[in-house]
PDB file of C-alpha atoms in Angstrom:
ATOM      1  CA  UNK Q   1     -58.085  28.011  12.533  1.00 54.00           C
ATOM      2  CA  UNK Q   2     -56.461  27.699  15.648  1.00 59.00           C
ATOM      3  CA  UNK Q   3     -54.230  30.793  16.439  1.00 57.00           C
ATOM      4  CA  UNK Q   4     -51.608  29.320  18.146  1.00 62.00           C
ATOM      5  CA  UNK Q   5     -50.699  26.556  15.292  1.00 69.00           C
ATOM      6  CA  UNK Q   6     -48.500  28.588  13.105  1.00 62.00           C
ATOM      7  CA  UNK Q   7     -48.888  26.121  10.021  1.00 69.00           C
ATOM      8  CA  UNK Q   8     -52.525  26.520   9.170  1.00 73.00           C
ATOM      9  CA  UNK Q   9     -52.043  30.502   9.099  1.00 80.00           C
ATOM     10  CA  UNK Q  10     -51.797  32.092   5.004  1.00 92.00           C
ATOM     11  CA  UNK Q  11     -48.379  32.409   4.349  1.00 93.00           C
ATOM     12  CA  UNK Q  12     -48.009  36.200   4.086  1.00 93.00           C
ATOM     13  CA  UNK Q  13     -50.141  35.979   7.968  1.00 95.00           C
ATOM     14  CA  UNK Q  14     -46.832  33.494   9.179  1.00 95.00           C
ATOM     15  CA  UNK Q  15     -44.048  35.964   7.474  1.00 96.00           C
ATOM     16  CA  UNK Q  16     -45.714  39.000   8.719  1.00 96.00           C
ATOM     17  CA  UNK Q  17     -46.477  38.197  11.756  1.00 96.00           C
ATOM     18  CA  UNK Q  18     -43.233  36.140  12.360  1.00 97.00           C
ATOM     19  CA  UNK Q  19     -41.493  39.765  11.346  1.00 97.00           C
ATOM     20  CA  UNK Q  20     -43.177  41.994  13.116  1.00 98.00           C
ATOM     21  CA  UNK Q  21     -42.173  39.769  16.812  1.00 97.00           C
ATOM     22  CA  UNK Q  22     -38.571  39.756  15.453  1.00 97.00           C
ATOM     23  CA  UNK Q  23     -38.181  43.516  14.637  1.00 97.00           C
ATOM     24  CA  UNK Q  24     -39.467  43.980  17.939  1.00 97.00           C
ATOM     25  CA  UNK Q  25     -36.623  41.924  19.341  1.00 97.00           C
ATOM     26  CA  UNK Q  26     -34.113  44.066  16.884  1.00 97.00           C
ATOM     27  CA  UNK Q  27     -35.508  47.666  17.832  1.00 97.00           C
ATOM     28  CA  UNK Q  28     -35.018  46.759  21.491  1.00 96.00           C
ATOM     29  CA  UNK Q  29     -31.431  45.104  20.439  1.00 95.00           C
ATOM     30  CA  UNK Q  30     -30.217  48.375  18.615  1.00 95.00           C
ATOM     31  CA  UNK Q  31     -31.740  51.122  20.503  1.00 96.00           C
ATOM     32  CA  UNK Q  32     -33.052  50.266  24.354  1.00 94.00           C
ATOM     33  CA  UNK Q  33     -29.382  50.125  25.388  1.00 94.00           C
ATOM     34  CA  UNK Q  34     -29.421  54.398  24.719  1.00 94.00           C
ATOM     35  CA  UNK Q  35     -31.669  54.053  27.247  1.00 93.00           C
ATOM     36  CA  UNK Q  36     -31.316  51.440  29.694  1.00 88.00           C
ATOM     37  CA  UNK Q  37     -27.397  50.514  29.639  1.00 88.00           C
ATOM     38  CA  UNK Q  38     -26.235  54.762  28.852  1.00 88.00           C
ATOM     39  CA  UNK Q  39     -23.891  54.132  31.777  1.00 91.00           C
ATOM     40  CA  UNK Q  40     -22.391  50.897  31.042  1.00 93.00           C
ATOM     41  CA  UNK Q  41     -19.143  50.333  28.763  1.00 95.00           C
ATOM     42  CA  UNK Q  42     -20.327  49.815  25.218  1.00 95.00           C
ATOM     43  CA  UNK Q  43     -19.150  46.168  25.193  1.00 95.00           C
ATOM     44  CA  UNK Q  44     -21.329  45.170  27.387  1.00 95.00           C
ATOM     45  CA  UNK Q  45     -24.018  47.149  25.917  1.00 93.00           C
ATOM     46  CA  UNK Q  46     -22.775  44.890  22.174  1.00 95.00           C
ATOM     47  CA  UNK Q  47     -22.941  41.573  24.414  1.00 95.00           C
ATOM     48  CA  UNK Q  48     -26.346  41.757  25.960  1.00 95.00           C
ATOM     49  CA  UNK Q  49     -27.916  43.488  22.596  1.00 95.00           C
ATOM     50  CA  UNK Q  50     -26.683  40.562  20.516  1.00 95.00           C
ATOM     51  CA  UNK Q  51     -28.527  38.084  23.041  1.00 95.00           C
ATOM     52  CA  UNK Q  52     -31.432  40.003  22.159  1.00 94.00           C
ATOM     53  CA  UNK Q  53     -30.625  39.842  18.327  1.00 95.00           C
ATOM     54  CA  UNK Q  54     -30.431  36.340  18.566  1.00 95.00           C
ATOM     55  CA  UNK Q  55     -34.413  35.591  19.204  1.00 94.00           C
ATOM     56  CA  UNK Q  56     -34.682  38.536  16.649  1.00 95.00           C
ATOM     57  CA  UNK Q  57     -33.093  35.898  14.226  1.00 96.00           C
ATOM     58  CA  UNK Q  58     -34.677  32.812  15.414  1.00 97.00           C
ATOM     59  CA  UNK Q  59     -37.656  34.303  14.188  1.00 97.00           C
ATOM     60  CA  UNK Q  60     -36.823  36.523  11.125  1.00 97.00           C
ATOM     61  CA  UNK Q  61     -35.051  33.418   9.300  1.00 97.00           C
ATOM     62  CA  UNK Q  62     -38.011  31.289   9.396  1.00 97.00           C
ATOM     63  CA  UNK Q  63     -39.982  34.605   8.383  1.00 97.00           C
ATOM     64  CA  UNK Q  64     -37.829  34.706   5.001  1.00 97.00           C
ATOM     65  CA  UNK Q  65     -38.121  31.385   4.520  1.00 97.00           C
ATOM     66  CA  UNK Q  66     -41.700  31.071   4.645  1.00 97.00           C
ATOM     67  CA  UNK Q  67     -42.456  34.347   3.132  1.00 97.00           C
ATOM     68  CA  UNK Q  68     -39.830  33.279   0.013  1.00 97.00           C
ATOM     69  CA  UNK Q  69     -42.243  30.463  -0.411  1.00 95.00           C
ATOM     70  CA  UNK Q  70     -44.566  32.997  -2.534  1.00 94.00           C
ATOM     71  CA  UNK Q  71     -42.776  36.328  -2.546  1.00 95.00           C
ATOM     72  CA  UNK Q  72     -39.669  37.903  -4.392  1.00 95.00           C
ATOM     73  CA  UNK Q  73     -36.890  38.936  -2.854  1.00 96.00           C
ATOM     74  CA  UNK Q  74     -37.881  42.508  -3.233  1.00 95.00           C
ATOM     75  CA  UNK Q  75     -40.934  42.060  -1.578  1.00 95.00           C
ATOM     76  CA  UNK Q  76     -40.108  40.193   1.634  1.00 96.00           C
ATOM     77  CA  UNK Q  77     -37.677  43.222   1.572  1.00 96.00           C
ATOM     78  CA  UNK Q  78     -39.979  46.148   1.870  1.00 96.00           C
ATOM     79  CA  UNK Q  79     -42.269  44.758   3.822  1.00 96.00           C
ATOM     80  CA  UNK Q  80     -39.423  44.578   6.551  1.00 96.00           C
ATOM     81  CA  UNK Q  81     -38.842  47.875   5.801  1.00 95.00           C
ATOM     82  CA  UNK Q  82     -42.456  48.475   6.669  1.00 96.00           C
ATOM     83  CA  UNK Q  83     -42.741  46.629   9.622  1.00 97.00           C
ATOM     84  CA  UNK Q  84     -39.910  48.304  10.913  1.00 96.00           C
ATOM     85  CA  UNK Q  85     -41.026  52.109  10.755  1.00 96.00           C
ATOM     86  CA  UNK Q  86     -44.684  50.607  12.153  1.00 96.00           C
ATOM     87  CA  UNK Q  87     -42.312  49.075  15.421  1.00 97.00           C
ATOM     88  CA  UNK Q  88     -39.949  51.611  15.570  1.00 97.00           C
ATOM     89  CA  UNK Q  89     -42.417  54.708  15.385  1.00 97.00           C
ATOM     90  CA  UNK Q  90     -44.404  53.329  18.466  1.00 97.00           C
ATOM     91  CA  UNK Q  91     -41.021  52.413  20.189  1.00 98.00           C
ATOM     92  CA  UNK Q  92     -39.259  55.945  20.039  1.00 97.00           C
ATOM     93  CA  UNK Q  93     -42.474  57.780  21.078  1.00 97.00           C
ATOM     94  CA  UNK Q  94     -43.494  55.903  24.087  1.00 97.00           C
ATOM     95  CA  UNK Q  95     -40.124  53.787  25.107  1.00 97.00           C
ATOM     96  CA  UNK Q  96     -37.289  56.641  24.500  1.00 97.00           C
ATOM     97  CA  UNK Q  97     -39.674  58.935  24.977  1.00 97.00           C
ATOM     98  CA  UNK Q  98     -39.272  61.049  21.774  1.00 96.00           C
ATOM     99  CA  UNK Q  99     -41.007  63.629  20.362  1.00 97.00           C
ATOM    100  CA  UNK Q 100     -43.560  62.398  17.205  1.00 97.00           C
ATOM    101  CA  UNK Q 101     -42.137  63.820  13.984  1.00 95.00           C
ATOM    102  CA  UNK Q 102     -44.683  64.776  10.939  1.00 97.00           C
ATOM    103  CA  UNK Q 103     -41.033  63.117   9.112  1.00 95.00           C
ATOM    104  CA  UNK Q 104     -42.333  59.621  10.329  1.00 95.00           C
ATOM    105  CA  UNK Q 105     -45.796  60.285   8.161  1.00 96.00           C
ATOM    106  CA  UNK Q 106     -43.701  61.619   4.967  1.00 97.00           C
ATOM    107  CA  UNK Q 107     -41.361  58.360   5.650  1.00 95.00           C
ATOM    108  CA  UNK Q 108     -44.231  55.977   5.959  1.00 95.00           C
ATOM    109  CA  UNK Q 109     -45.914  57.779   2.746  1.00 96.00           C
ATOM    110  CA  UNK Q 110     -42.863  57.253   1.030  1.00 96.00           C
ATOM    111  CA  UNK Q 111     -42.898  53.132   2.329  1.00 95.00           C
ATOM    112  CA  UNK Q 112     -46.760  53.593   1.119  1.00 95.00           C
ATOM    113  CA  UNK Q 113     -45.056  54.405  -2.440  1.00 95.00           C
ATOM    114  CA  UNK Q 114     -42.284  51.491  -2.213  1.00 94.00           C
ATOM    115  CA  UNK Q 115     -44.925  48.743  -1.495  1.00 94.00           C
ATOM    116  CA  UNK Q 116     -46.880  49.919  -4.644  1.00 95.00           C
ATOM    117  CA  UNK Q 117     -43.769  49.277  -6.990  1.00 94.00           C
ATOM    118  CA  UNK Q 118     -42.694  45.819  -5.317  1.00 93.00           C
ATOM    119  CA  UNK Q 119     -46.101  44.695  -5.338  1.00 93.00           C
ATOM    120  CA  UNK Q 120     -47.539  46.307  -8.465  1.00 92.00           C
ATOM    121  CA  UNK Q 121     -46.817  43.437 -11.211  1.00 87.00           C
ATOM    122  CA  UNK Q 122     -48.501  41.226  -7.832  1.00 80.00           C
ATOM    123  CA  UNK Q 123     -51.827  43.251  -8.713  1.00 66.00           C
TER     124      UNK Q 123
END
């Protein structure tokens, strides 16, 4: 399998891996203007984070609707979710520079606990 040809990945490889390059594209879209635009009027802030958004799209609606192909609603859902606190973790520690929070290993417990019950009739 050749790693560049999207196609001949699994399905759940293609959705996952198609959502975890557009949340990165979204984290940067919502939160690196706190950081890199602070001084800048908030419109322009809205205008350059939606350009980001947009490759954040271009790749999260072909995500869904590959990953729709074999999952439920429900389950394209959390794993979003999961992918999210696994990009956005990383991203406030070393990007904004935050402090790591014992509350991001409850919340990602918690996410351990929601991916049981979407997936559990799956098993």
């Amino acid at each position: 399998m050749n790693p560049s040809n999207l196609s001949q990945w699994p399905v759940i490889g293609q959705t996952v891996g198609l959502l975890v390059l557009s949340n990165v594209f979204m984290t940067f879209a919502w939160y690196a203007h706190l950081k890199n635009l602070n001084d800048r009027p908030w419109w322009i802030a809205a205008l350059i984070s939606w350009g980001i958004a947009l490759f954040e799209y271009l790749l999260q609606v072909p995500a869904n609707r590959i990953g729709y192909t074999v999952l439920s609603l429900g389950q394209l859902k959390i794993i979003q979710e999961v992918i999210t606190l696994s990009i956005f973790v990383p991203f406030a520690v070393f990007y904004m520079k935050e402090p790591f929070k014992l509350d991001y290993v409850w919340a990602a417990l918690c996410m351990v606990g929601a991916v049981y019950f979407m997936f559990r009739s799956s098993l």
